[in-house]
């Protein structure tokens, strides 16, 4: 079981060293896990896991390796499926909440609830909604979610009255994973690193370092010796170009999260955002609706947004080859007599730093995705995940092109 745990962690990508594993064994020999599975879980995670982004992977491997020794309140996939009813939470918000004012008056026997919960897990073999006995939703039982009971065990679902003393079946660290498609929180964390990159890598030293100048002048016998430092204010200018409509419709929420994260942070000196459909042509749209006439000329952008802008293009590159190669391939608007490929080449020629983020990028050069493969030859392309965005930000801030 322990060897399965060790090799499972390594196979999941956690860099567990032999020294760390021996440290865990030593800690166990000193009874630091207090002879409990829960104690062992926290002890092992503290010693073996180096980053919160690996917590979810650790949880998955731990559950797989020690499922035979897990407590009797382990919940199966079928039950979690029965309890996955987000629409019930809306009904909960509309229901009568007067009884919540009496929360402090209600006493719950935690041990009794957990014992009854274990018994229900053994006996229950079907889905239940409502009622006051089985594990289910919208009932008065102590087990399940979105029910009208104070104290108990929430299984699956989302928090309602926030009165449960235990939560089962929750992947608490799923959002910390660095290989998952991103949400607003993940965008904020990744973009925050951009300021660190800008301070370390390619921002020129343009501000006078007064203390350094005094020291160096003294060291040079009174001869003035100026010392410059990097500016404290972020000087990064960002141009965000986002594909909208068509095959990008499933990613509308994701694009909105990225838009909000970019426009509402102070990580950039300037931010410009424009939209396109499938490929960039002679016009860029001001809104994601990509309506004819509500646009700017791409050449105007070249003239007015200088080459120091860092450019992030977001799109799935899932266009027909003719949309990329034909000078009449743009059916949504003018193309200025050039193909999409030619416009992309002009973009690359004008701006020094460009990356492409793809929410469904195929690994390698996929022959069935001709347009994506061709675009990868022009711009460095990254999967739109936490890792992908971090790699893209590093690429944007590097001194070398």
mmCIF file of C-alpha atoms in Angstrom:
data_model
loop_
_atom_site.group_PDB
_atom_site.id
_atom_site.type_symbol
_atom_site.label_atom_id
_atom_site.label_comp_id
_atom_site.label_asym_id
_atom_site.label_seq_id
_atom_site.Cartn_x
_atom_site.Cartn_y
_atom_site.Cartn_z
ATOM 1 C CA UNK A 1 0.000 0.000 0.000
ATOM 2 C CA UNK A 2 2.804 2.441 0.910
ATOM 3 C CA UNK A 3 4.820 1.577 -2.190
ATOM 4 C CA UNK A 4 1.699 2.076 -4.289
ATOM 5 C CA UNK A 5 1.326 5.490 -2.674
ATOM 6 C CA UNK A 6 4.952 6.442 -3.372
ATOM 7 C CA UNK A 7 4.960 5.356 -7.008
ATOM 8 C CA UNK A 8 1.488 6.817 -7.519
ATOM 9 C CA UNK A 9 2.735 10.229 -6.420
ATOM 10 C CA UNK A 10 5.693 9.992 -8.790
ATOM 11 C CA UNK A 11 3.483 8.918 -11.686
ATOM 12 C CA UNK A 12 1.122 11.829 -10.982
ATOM 13 C CA UNK A 13 4.016 14.234 -11.460
ATOM 14 C CA UNK A 14 4.850 15.028 -7.844
ATOM 15 C CA UNK A 15 8.619 15.164 -7.448
ATOM 16 C CA UNK A 16 8.899 13.138 -4.256
ATOM 17 C CA UNK A 17 12.539 12.434 -3.415
ATOM 18 C CA UNK A 18 13.819 9.384 -1.596
ATOM 19 C CA UNK A 19 15.020 11.645 1.215
ATOM 20 C CA UNK A 20 11.521 13.084 1.682
ATOM 21 C CA UNK A 21 10.050 9.588 1.687
ATOM 22 C CA UNK A 22 12.523 8.470 4.375
ATOM 23 C CA UNK A 23 11.654 11.591 6.383
ATOM 24 C CA UNK A 24 7.998 10.556 6.250
ATOM 25 C CA UNK A 25 8.911 7.063 7.483
ATOM 26 C CA UNK A 26 10.899 8.556 10.338
ATOM 27 C CA UNK A 27 7.993 10.817 11.281
ATOM 28 C CA UNK A 28 5.663 7.805 11.308
ATOM 29 C CA UNK A 29 8.060 5.876 13.546
ATOM 30 C CA UNK A 30 7.849 8.798 15.980
ATOM 31 C CA UNK A 31 4.017 8.486 15.951
ATOM 32 C CA UNK A 32 3.606 11.975 14.516
ATOM 33 C CA UNK A 33 0.507 10.816 12.624
ATOM 34 C CA UNK A 34 -1.158 9.943 15.943
ATOM 35 C CA UNK A 35 -2.172 6.505 14.604
ATOM 36 C CA UNK A 36 -4.906 7.965 12.409
ATOM 37 C CA UNK A 37 -5.443 8.079 8.658
ATOM 38 C CA UNK A 38 -6.315 11.758 8.842
ATOM 39 C CA UNK A 39 -3.125 12.486 10.763
ATOM 40 C CA UNK A 40 -1.115 10.530 8.209
ATOM 41 C CA UNK A 41 -2.761 12.464 5.370
ATOM 42 C CA UNK A 42 -1.707 15.860 6.739
ATOM 43 C CA UNK A 43 1.733 14.622 7.762
ATOM 44 C CA UNK A 44 2.422 13.131 4.322
ATOM 45 C CA UNK A 45 1.128 16.215 2.521
ATOM 46 C CA UNK A 46 3.275 18.514 4.655
ATOM 47 C CA UNK A 47 6.442 16.524 3.943
ATOM 48 C CA UNK A 48 5.915 15.417 0.343
ATOM 49 C CA UNK A 49 4.041 18.262 -1.361
ATOM 50 C CA UNK A 50 5.936 21.433 -2.203
ATOM 51 C CA UNK A 51 3.223 23.556 -3.809
ATOM 52 C CA UNK A 52 -0.507 24.038 -3.313
ATOM 53 C CA UNK A 53 -0.944 23.447 -7.056
ATOM 54 C CA UNK A 54 -0.186 19.773 -6.347
ATOM 55 C CA UNK A 55 -2.725 19.346 -3.533
ATOM 56 C CA UNK A 56 -5.421 17.994 -5.824
ATOM 57 C CA UNK A 57 -3.059 15.456 -7.394
ATOM 58 C CA UNK A 58 -1.953 14.398 -3.919
ATOM 59 C CA UNK A 59 -5.577 13.974 -2.815
ATOM 60 C CA UNK A 60 -6.369 11.797 -5.826
ATOM 61 C CA UNK A 61 -3.365 9.521 -5.279
ATOM 62 C CA UNK A 62 -4.000 9.327 -1.535
ATOM 63 C CA UNK A 63 -7.634 8.337 -2.092
ATOM 64 C CA UNK A 64 -6.611 5.657 -4.584
ATOM 65 C CA UNK A 65 -3.818 4.214 -2.454
ATOM 66 C CA UNK A 66 -5.657 4.113 0.855
ATOM 67 C CA UNK A 67 -9.251 3.595 -0.209
ATOM 68 C CA UNK A 68 -9.210 0.262 1.566
ATOM 69 C CA UNK A 69 -8.260 1.945 4.813
ATOM 70 C CA UNK A 70 -10.469 4.985 4.335
ATOM 71 C CA UNK A 71 -13.121 5.795 6.858
ATOM 72 C CA UNK A 72 -16.533 4.286 6.429
ATOM 73 C CA UNK A 73 -17.950 7.592 5.209
ATOM 74 C CA UNK A 74 -16.333 7.262 1.771
ATOM 75 C CA UNK A 75 -18.868 8.335 -0.851
ATOM 76 C CA UNK A 76 -19.117 6.543 -4.176
ATOM 77 C CA UNK A 77 -19.376 8.126 -7.614
ATOM 78 C CA UNK A 78 -23.025 7.112 -8.039
ATOM 79 C CA UNK A 79 -24.076 8.900 -4.875
ATOM 80 C CA UNK A 80 -22.192 12.057 -5.842
ATOM 81 C CA UNK A 81 -23.984 11.920 -9.196
ATOM 82 C CA UNK A 82 -27.352 11.631 -7.451
ATOM 83 C CA UNK A 83 -26.519 14.671 -5.338
ATOM 84 C CA UNK A 84 -25.196 16.837 -8.179
ATOM 85 C CA UNK A 85 -28.260 19.064 -8.646
ATOM 86 C CA UNK A 86 -27.185 22.742 -8.851
ATOM 87 C CA UNK A 87 -30.760 23.798 -9.646
ATOM 88 C CA UNK A 88 -31.746 22.814 -6.117
ATOM 89 C CA UNK A 89 -29.608 25.609 -4.714
ATOM 90 C CA UNK A 90 -31.813 28.180 -6.482
ATOM 91 C CA UNK A 91 -34.870 26.690 -4.807
ATOM 92 C CA UNK A 92 -33.053 26.838 -1.499
ATOM 93 C CA UNK A 93 -32.471 30.562 -1.869
ATOM 94 C CA UNK A 94 -36.190 31.091 -2.426
ATOM 95 C CA UNK A 95 -37.315 28.983 0.534
ATOM 96 C CA UNK A 96 -38.214 30.211 4.012
ATOM 97 C CA UNK A 97 -35.135 31.031 6.103
ATOM 98 C CA UNK A 98 -36.780 32.267 9.290
ATOM 99 C CA UNK A 99 -35.638 29.181 11.161
ATOM 100 C CA UNK A 100 -31.997 30.199 10.659
ATOM 101 C CA UNK A 101 -32.424 32.847 13.334
ATOM 102 C CA UNK A 102 -32.652 29.999 15.844
ATOM 103 C CA UNK A 103 -29.349 28.362 14.874
ATOM 104 C CA UNK A 104 -27.666 29.128 18.176
ATOM 105 C CA UNK A 105 -30.493 27.449 20.085
ATOM 106 C CA UNK A 106 -30.148 24.138 18.260
ATOM 107 C CA UNK A 107 -27.767 21.510 19.637
ATOM 108 C CA UNK A 108 -26.388 18.814 17.313
ATOM 109 C CA UNK A 109 -24.813 15.574 18.510
ATOM 110 C CA UNK A 110 -21.938 15.239 16.035
ATOM 111 C CA UNK A 111 -21.096 11.627 16.950
ATOM 112 C CA UNK A 112 -24.720 10.553 16.567
ATOM 113 C CA UNK A 113 -25.005 12.241 13.165
ATOM 114 C CA UNK A 114 -21.815 10.598 11.891
ATOM 115 C CA UNK A 115 -22.945 7.166 13.079
ATOM 116 C CA UNK A 116 -26.291 7.532 11.312
ATOM 117 C CA UNK A 117 -24.472 8.777 8.202
ATOM 118 C CA UNK A 118 -22.290 5.652 8.088
ATOM 119 C CA UNK A 119 -25.386 3.481 8.396
ATOM 120 C CA UNK A 120 -27.175 5.305 5.565
ATOM 121 C CA UNK A 121 -24.151 4.782 3.292
ATOM 122 C CA UNK A 122 -24.388 1.037 3.881
ATOM 123 C CA UNK A 123 -28.142 0.842 3.273
ATOM 124 C CA UNK A 124 -28.865 3.384 0.532
ATOM 125 C CA UNK A 125 -29.000 2.114 -3.053
ATOM 126 C CA UNK A 126 -30.945 4.818 -4.927
ATOM 127 C CA UNK A 127 -31.356 8.553 -5.381
ATOM 128 C CA UNK A 128 -33.484 10.563 -2.937
ATOM 129 C CA UNK A 129 -34.728 14.148 -3.093
ATOM 130 C CA UNK A 130 -36.718 15.539 -0.184
ATOM 131 C CA UNK A 131 -37.644 13.511 2.852
ATOM 132 C CA UNK A 132 -36.068 13.224 6.274
ATOM 133 C CA UNK A 133 -34.166 9.921 6.276
ATOM 134 C CA UNK A 134 -31.889 9.175 3.309
ATOM 135 C CA UNK A 135 -28.885 11.055 1.913
ATOM 136 C CA UNK A 136 -30.299 13.446 -0.670
ATOM 137 C CA UNK A 137 -31.220 16.987 -1.624
ATOM 138 C CA UNK A 138 -33.823 19.505 -0.435
ATOM 139 C CA UNK A 139 -34.934 17.398 2.515
ATOM 140 C CA UNK A 140 -34.856 17.639 6.304
ATOM 141 C CA UNK A 141 -32.245 14.930 6.778
ATOM 142 C CA UNK A 142 -28.809 15.671 8.221
ATOM 143 C CA UNK A 143 -27.059 14.303 5.132
ATOM 144 C CA UNK A 144 -26.801 15.612 1.565
ATOM 145 C CA UNK A 145 -27.006 19.182 0.307
ATOM 146 C CA UNK A 146 -29.400 22.142 -0.093
ATOM 147 C CA UNK A 147 -31.648 20.755 2.644
ATOM 148 C CA UNK A 148 -33.367 22.438 5.561
ATOM 149 C CA UNK A 149 -31.413 20.937 8.433
ATOM 150 C CA UNK A 150 -29.064 22.591 10.891
ATOM 151 C CA UNK A 151 -25.797 20.721 11.394
ATOM 152 C CA UNK A 152 -24.904 17.542 9.595
ATOM 153 C CA UNK A 153 -22.786 16.285 6.747
ATOM 154 C CA UNK A 154 -22.860 18.015 3.375
ATOM 155 C CA UNK A 155 -22.269 15.537 0.558
ATOM 156 C CA UNK A 156 -21.484 17.111 -2.817
ATOM 157 C CA UNK A 157 -23.313 20.207 -3.976
ATOM 158 C CA UNK A 158 -22.440 23.741 -2.916
ATOM 159 C CA UNK A 159 -22.758 25.349 0.471
ATOM 160 C CA UNK A 160 -26.222 26.632 1.362
ATOM 161 C CA UNK A 161 -26.889 27.672 4.953
ATOM 162 C CA UNK A 162 -23.233 26.971 5.859
ATOM 163 C CA UNK A 163 -24.238 24.977 8.948
ATOM 164 C CA UNK A 164 -22.653 21.598 8.085
ATOM 165 C CA UNK A 165 -19.891 20.439 10.412
ATOM 166 C CA UNK A 166 -18.415 18.101 7.809
ATOM 167 C CA UNK A 167 -18.118 18.032 4.007
ATOM 168 C CA UNK A 168 -17.696 14.780 2.094
ATOM 169 C CA UNK A 169 -16.871 14.326 -1.578
ATOM 170 C CA UNK A 170 -15.374 17.785 -2.073
ATOM 171 C CA UNK A 171 -12.217 18.189 -4.131
ATOM 172 C CA UNK A 172 -11.136 21.253 -2.154
ATOM 173 C CA UNK A 173 -7.919 21.816 -4.043
ATOM 174 C CA UNK A 174 -9.135 21.247 -7.590
ATOM 175 C CA UNK A 175 -8.926 24.996 -8.280
ATOM 176 C CA UNK A 176 -5.245 25.047 -7.303
ATOM 177 C CA UNK A 177 -4.179 22.659 -10.058
ATOM 178 C CA UNK A 178 -1.842 24.211 -12.599
ATOM 179 C CA UNK A 179 -3.050 22.094 -15.534
ATOM 180 C CA UNK A 180 -6.730 23.049 -15.370
ATOM 181 C CA UNK A 181 -8.538 25.485 -17.661
ATOM 182 C CA UNK A 182 -8.626 28.790 -15.880
ATOM 183 C CA UNK A 183 -11.150 30.959 -14.071
ATOM 184 C CA UNK A 184 -10.932 34.527 -12.759
ATOM 185 C CA UNK A 185 -8.999 33.556 -9.643
ATOM 186 C CA UNK A 186 -6.409 31.654 -11.661
ATOM 187 C CA UNK A 187 -6.057 34.515 -14.153
ATOM 188 C CA UNK A 188 -5.459 36.963 -11.317
ATOM 189 C CA UNK A 189 -2.748 34.789 -9.784
ATOM 190 C CA UNK A 190 -0.948 34.260 -13.074
ATOM 191 C CA UNK A 191 -1.139 37.900 -14.157
ATOM 192 C CA UNK A 192 0.191 39.004 -10.779
ATOM 193 C CA UNK A 193 3.462 37.325 -11.678
ATOM 194 C CA UNK A 194 3.826 39.592 -14.694
ATOM 195 C CA UNK A 195 4.919 42.479 -12.470
ATOM 196 C CA UNK A 196 7.667 40.299 -11.012
ATOM 197 C CA UNK A 197 8.807 39.333 -14.492
ATOM 198 C CA UNK A 198 8.833 42.936 -15.652
ATOM 199 C CA UNK A 199 10.951 43.973 -12.670
ATOM 200 C CA UNK A 200 13.514 41.240 -13.245
ATOM 201 C CA UNK A 201 13.891 40.900 -16.963
ATOM 202 C CA UNK A 202 13.421 43.556 -19.613
ATOM 203 C CA UNK A 203 12.490 46.853 -17.950
ATOM 204 C CA UNK A 204 15.339 49.356 -18.507
ATOM 205 C CA UNK A 205 16.940 51.238 -15.626
ATOM 206 C CA UNK A 206 15.535 54.716 -16.190
ATOM 207 C CA UNK A 207 15.102 56.160 -12.658
ATOM 208 C CA UNK A 208 17.800 57.716 -10.506
ATOM 209 C CA UNK A 209 18.901 55.612 -7.538
ATOM 210 C CA UNK A 210 19.675 58.430 -5.107
ATOM 211 C CA UNK A 211 21.247 56.316 -2.357
ATOM 212 C CA UNK A 212 23.290 54.346 -4.878
ATOM 213 C CA UNK A 213 24.445 57.553 -6.540
ATOM 214 C CA UNK A 214 25.613 59.037 -3.219
ATOM 215 C CA UNK A 215 27.509 55.857 -2.337
ATOM 216 C CA UNK A 216 29.193 55.555 -5.718
ATOM 217 C CA UNK A 217 30.078 59.264 -5.803
ATOM 218 C CA UNK A 218 31.756 58.917 -2.410
ATOM 219 C CA UNK A 219 33.566 55.803 -3.561
ATOM 220 C CA UNK A 220 34.891 57.756 -6.545
ATOM 221 C CA UNK A 221 36.413 60.535 -4.463
ATOM 222 C CA UNK A 222 33.589 63.004 -4.926
ATOM 223 C CA UNK A 223 33.358 62.626 -8.704
ATOM 224 C CA UNK A 224 29.686 62.380 -9.642
ATOM 225 C CA UNK A 225 28.771 58.807 -10.541
ATOM 226 C CA UNK A 226 25.115 58.302 -11.456
ATOM 227 C CA UNK A 227 23.410 55.043 -10.576
ATOM 228 C CA UNK A 228 20.121 54.192 -12.231
ATOM 229 C CA UNK A 229 17.467 51.677 -11.157
ATOM 230 C CA UNK A 230 14.423 50.057 -12.727
ATOM 231 C CA UNK A 231 11.208 52.071 -12.338
ATOM 232 C CA UNK A 232 8.947 51.044 -9.498
ATOM 233 C CA UNK A 233 5.819 51.526 -11.546
ATOM 234 C CA UNK A 234 4.929 48.824 -14.025
ATOM 235 C CA UNK A 235 5.571 49.972 -17.580
ATOM 236 C CA UNK A 236 4.113 46.964 -19.397
ATOM 237 C CA UNK A 237 1.655 47.780 -22.164
ATOM 238 C CA UNK A 238 -0.670 44.949 -23.174
ATOM 239 C CA UNK A 239 -2.663 44.336 -26.343
ATOM 240 C CA UNK A 240 -5.235 41.550 -25.957
ATOM 241 C CA UNK A 241 -6.825 40.143 -29.127
ATOM 242 C CA UNK A 242 -9.605 37.592 -28.569
ATOM 243 C CA UNK A 243 -11.390 35.272 -30.975
ATOM 244 C CA UNK A 244 -15.160 35.512 -30.523
ATOM 245 C CA UNK A 245 -18.138 33.554 -31.820
ATOM 246 C CA UNK A 246 -18.380 30.262 -33.696
ATOM 247 C CA UNK A 247 -16.265 27.513 -32.139
ATOM 248 C CA UNK A 248 -15.256 29.917 -29.354
ATOM 249 C CA UNK A 249 -18.829 30.142 -28.012
ATOM 250 C CA UNK A 250 -18.210 27.330 -25.446
ATOM 251 C CA UNK A 251 -15.390 29.486 -24.055
ATOM 252 C CA UNK A 252 -17.400 32.709 -23.729
ATOM 253 C CA UNK A 253 -17.318 32.584 -19.931
ATOM 254 C CA UNK A 254 -13.581 31.911 -19.987
ATOM 255 C CA UNK A 255 -12.952 34.906 -22.271
ATOM 256 C CA UNK A 256 -15.072 37.088 -20.032
ATOM 257 C CA UNK A 257 -13.023 35.991 -17.008
ATOM 258 C CA UNK A 258 -9.802 36.848 -18.846
ATOM 259 C CA UNK A 259 -11.202 40.210 -19.984
ATOM 260 C CA UNK A 260 -12.242 41.121 -16.443
ATOM 261 C CA UNK A 261 -8.909 40.019 -14.997
ATOM 262 C CA UNK A 262 -6.876 42.023 -17.503
ATOM 263 C CA UNK A 263 -8.920 45.223 -17.483
ATOM 264 C CA UNK A 264 -9.466 45.423 -13.711
ATOM 265 C CA UNK A 265 -5.933 44.819 -12.471
ATOM 266 C CA UNK A 266 -3.078 47.266 -12.040
ATOM 267 C CA UNK A 267 -0.482 44.967 -13.538
ATOM 268 C CA UNK A 268 -0.200 46.999 -16.742
ATOM 269 C CA UNK A 269 0.538 50.584 -17.683
ATOM 270 C CA UNK A 270 -1.886 50.383 -20.606
ATOM 271 C CA UNK A 271 -4.368 47.770 -21.835
ATOM 272 C CA UNK A 272 -6.059 47.622 -25.224
ATOM 273 C CA UNK A 273 -8.592 44.889 -26.073
ATOM 274 C CA UNK A 274 -10.004 44.045 -29.515
ATOM 275 C CA UNK A 275 -11.854 41.070 -30.966
ATOM 276 C CA UNK A 276 -11.773 39.046 -34.167
ATOM 277 C CA UNK A 277 -13.570 36.049 -35.613
ATOM 278 C CA UNK A 278 -11.429 33.014 -36.473
ATOM 279 C CA UNK A 279 -8.500 35.038 -37.824
ATOM 280 C CA UNK A 280 -7.188 38.605 -37.839
ATOM 281 C CA UNK A 281 -7.851 40.557 -41.014
ATOM 282 C CA UNK A 282 -7.988 44.262 -41.949
ATOM 283 C CA UNK A 283 -10.527 45.078 -39.227
ATOM 284 C CA UNK A 284 -10.570 44.392 -35.489
ATOM 285 C CA UNK A 285 -13.845 44.624 -33.604
ATOM 286 C CA UNK A 286 -14.443 46.759 -30.516
ATOM 287 C CA UNK A 287 -16.895 44.317 -28.910
ATOM 288 C CA UNK A 288 -17.193 40.514 -28.811
ATOM 289 C CA UNK A 289 -20.356 40.679 -30.966
ATOM 290 C CA UNK A 290 -18.040 41.429 -33.943
ATOM 291 C CA UNK A 291 -20.649 43.583 -35.670
ATOM 292 C CA UNK A 292 -19.825 45.134 -39.039
ATOM 293 C CA UNK A 293 -18.891 48.781 -38.690
ATOM 294 C CA UNK A 294 -18.075 48.577 -34.997
ATOM 295 C CA UNK A 295 -14.396 48.125 -35.680
ATOM 296 C CA UNK A 296 -10.978 49.720 -36.105
ATOM 297 C CA UNK A 297 -8.531 49.302 -38.962
ATOM 298 C CA UNK A 298 -5.760 46.851 -38.172
ATOM 299 C CA UNK A 299 -3.366 49.225 -39.908
ATOM 300 C CA UNK A 300 -4.571 51.995 -37.558
ATOM 301 C CA UNK A 301 -3.591 49.752 -34.680
ATOM 302 C CA UNK A 302 -0.138 49.337 -36.189
ATOM 303 C CA UNK A 303 0.255 53.107 -36.471
ATOM 304 C CA UNK A 304 -1.058 54.005 -33.018
ATOM 305 C CA UNK A 305 -0.010 51.115 -30.779
ATOM 306 C CA UNK A 306 3.756 50.962 -30.937
ATOM 307 C CA UNK A 307 5.884 47.845 -31.088
ATOM 308 C CA UNK A 308 6.528 47.858 -27.330
ATOM 309 C CA UNK A 309 3.070 46.443 -26.634
ATOM 310 C CA UNK A 310 3.063 42.856 -25.446
ATOM 311 C CA UNK A 311 0.448 40.991 -27.477
ATOM 312 C CA UNK A 312 -1.699 38.101 -26.238
ATOM 313 C CA UNK A 313 -3.895 36.436 -28.845
ATOM 314 C CA UNK A 314 -6.586 34.106 -27.528
ATOM 315 C CA UNK A 315 -8.327 31.710 -29.895
ATOM 316 C CA UNK A 316 -8.799 28.047 -30.733
ATOM 317 C CA UNK A 317 -7.280 28.409 -34.243
ATOM 318 C CA UNK A 318 -10.084 26.130 -35.465
ATOM 319 C CA UNK A 319 -10.644 27.708 -38.857
ATOM 320 C CA UNK A 320 -10.863 26.259 -42.333
ATOM 321 C CA UNK A 321 -7.555 26.445 -44.253
ATOM 322 C CA UNK A 322 -9.078 28.821 -46.819
ATOM 323 C CA UNK A 323 -9.839 31.312 -44.038
ATOM 324 C CA UNK A 324 -6.133 31.367 -43.310
ATOM 325 C CA UNK A 325 -4.638 31.201 -46.795
ATOM 326 C CA UNK A 326 -7.177 32.712 -49.213
ATOM 327 C CA UNK A 327 -7.313 36.481 -49.760
ATOM 328 C CA UNK A 328 -11.120 36.130 -49.936
ATOM 329 C CA UNK A 329 -11.460 33.788 -46.986
ATOM 330 C CA UNK A 330 -12.960 36.308 -44.559
ATOM 331 C CA UNK A 331 -16.749 36.063 -44.795
ATOM 332 C CA UNK A 332 -17.378 38.334 -41.788
ATOM 333 C CA UNK A 333 -15.867 41.553 -43.122
ATOM 334 C CA UNK A 334 -13.142 43.214 -45.229
ATOM 335 C CA UNK A 335 -9.767 41.577 -45.578
ATOM 336 C CA UNK A 336 -7.865 44.404 -47.299
ATOM 337 C CA UNK A 337 -6.827 42.143 -50.143
ATOM 338 C CA UNK A 338 -4.621 40.003 -47.909
ATOM 339 C CA UNK A 339 -5.053 36.511 -46.515
ATOM 340 C CA UNK A 340 -5.295 35.822 -42.811
ATOM 341 C CA UNK A 341 -1.792 34.348 -42.893
ATOM 342 C CA UNK A 342 -0.434 37.583 -44.376
ATOM 343 C CA UNK A 343 -2.139 39.678 -41.696
ATOM 344 C CA UNK A 344 -0.676 37.448 -38.994
ATOM 345 C CA UNK A 345 2.767 37.872 -40.554
ATOM 346 C CA UNK A 346 2.307 41.658 -40.478
ATOM 347 C CA UNK A 347 1.331 41.425 -36.825
ATOM 348 C CA UNK A 348 4.466 39.455 -36.056
ATOM 349 C CA UNK A 349 6.610 41.926 -37.991
ATOM 350 C CA UNK A 350 5.234 44.934 -36.113
ATOM 351 C CA UNK A 351 5.192 43.679 -32.512
ATOM 352 C CA UNK A 352 8.275 42.358 -30.772
ATOM 353 C CA UNK A 353 6.547 40.035 -28.309
ATOM 354 C CA UNK A 354 3.455 37.946 -29.169
ATOM 355 C CA UNK A 355 2.019 34.761 -27.672
ATOM 356 C CA UNK A 356 -1.072 32.777 -28.612
ATOM 357 C CA UNK A 357 -3.249 31.119 -25.939
ATOM 358 C CA UNK A 358 -5.436 28.244 -27.099
ATOM 359 C CA UNK A 359 -8.185 26.754 -24.864
ATOM 360 C CA UNK A 360 -8.152 23.459 -26.768
ATOM 361 C CA UNK A 361 -4.696 23.241 -28.301
ATOM 362 C CA UNK A 362 -3.824 19.866 -29.773
ATOM 363 C CA UNK A 363 -0.501 18.332 -28.675
ATOM 364 C CA UNK A 364 2.326 18.687 -31.168
ATOM 365 C CA UNK A 365 1.586 19.393 -34.812
ATOM 366 C CA UNK A 366 -1.794 17.788 -35.369
ATOM 367 C CA UNK A 367 -2.308 17.149 -39.118
ATOM 368 C CA UNK A 368 -6.091 17.262 -38.652
ATOM 369 C CA UNK A 369 -5.752 20.868 -37.410
ATOM 370 C CA UNK A 370 -3.966 22.458 -40.336
ATOM 371 C CA UNK A 371 -4.608 26.077 -39.369
ATOM 372 C CA UNK A 372 -3.463 25.582 -35.780
ATOM 373 C CA UNK A 373 -0.288 23.840 -36.929
ATOM 374 C CA UNK A 374 0.479 26.705 -39.326
ATOM 375 C CA UNK A 375 -0.099 29.368 -36.665
ATOM 376 C CA UNK A 376 2.246 27.529 -34.294
ATOM 377 C CA UNK A 377 4.981 28.195 -36.853
ATOM 378 C CA UNK A 378 4.378 31.943 -36.503
ATOM 379 C CA UNK A 379 3.662 32.479 -32.818
ATOM 380 C CA UNK A 380 4.572 30.528 -29.694
ATOM 381 C CA UNK A 381 1.302 28.843 -28.687
ATOM 382 C CA UNK A 382 0.331 27.711 -25.188
ATOM 383 C CA UNK A 383 -2.626 25.848 -23.715
ATOM 384 C CA UNK A 384 -4.943 28.166 -21.789
ATOM 385 C CA UNK A 385 -4.200 26.668 -18.383
ATOM 386 C CA UNK A 386 -2.377 28.027 -15.338
ATOM 387 C CA UNK A 387 0.896 26.509 -16.511
ATOM 388 C CA UNK A 388 0.286 27.705 -20.060
ATOM 389 C CA UNK A 389 -0.380 31.297 -19.048
ATOM 390 C CA UNK A 390 2.645 31.371 -16.760
ATOM 391 C CA UNK A 391 4.835 30.091 -19.590
ATOM 392 C CA UNK A 392 3.336 32.665 -21.962
ATOM 393 C CA UNK A 393 3.967 35.518 -19.501
ATOM 394 C CA UNK A 394 7.570 34.403 -19.082
ATOM 395 C CA UNK A 395 7.962 34.326 -22.864
ATOM 396 C CA UNK A 396 6.522 37.841 -23.206
ATOM 397 C CA UNK A 397 8.911 39.307 -20.630
ATOM 398 C CA UNK A 398 12.107 37.666 -21.855
ATOM 399 C CA UNK A 399 14.805 39.892 -23.329
ATOM 400 C CA UNK A 400 15.290 37.642 -26.345
ATOM 401 C CA UNK A 401 12.560 37.376 -28.961
#
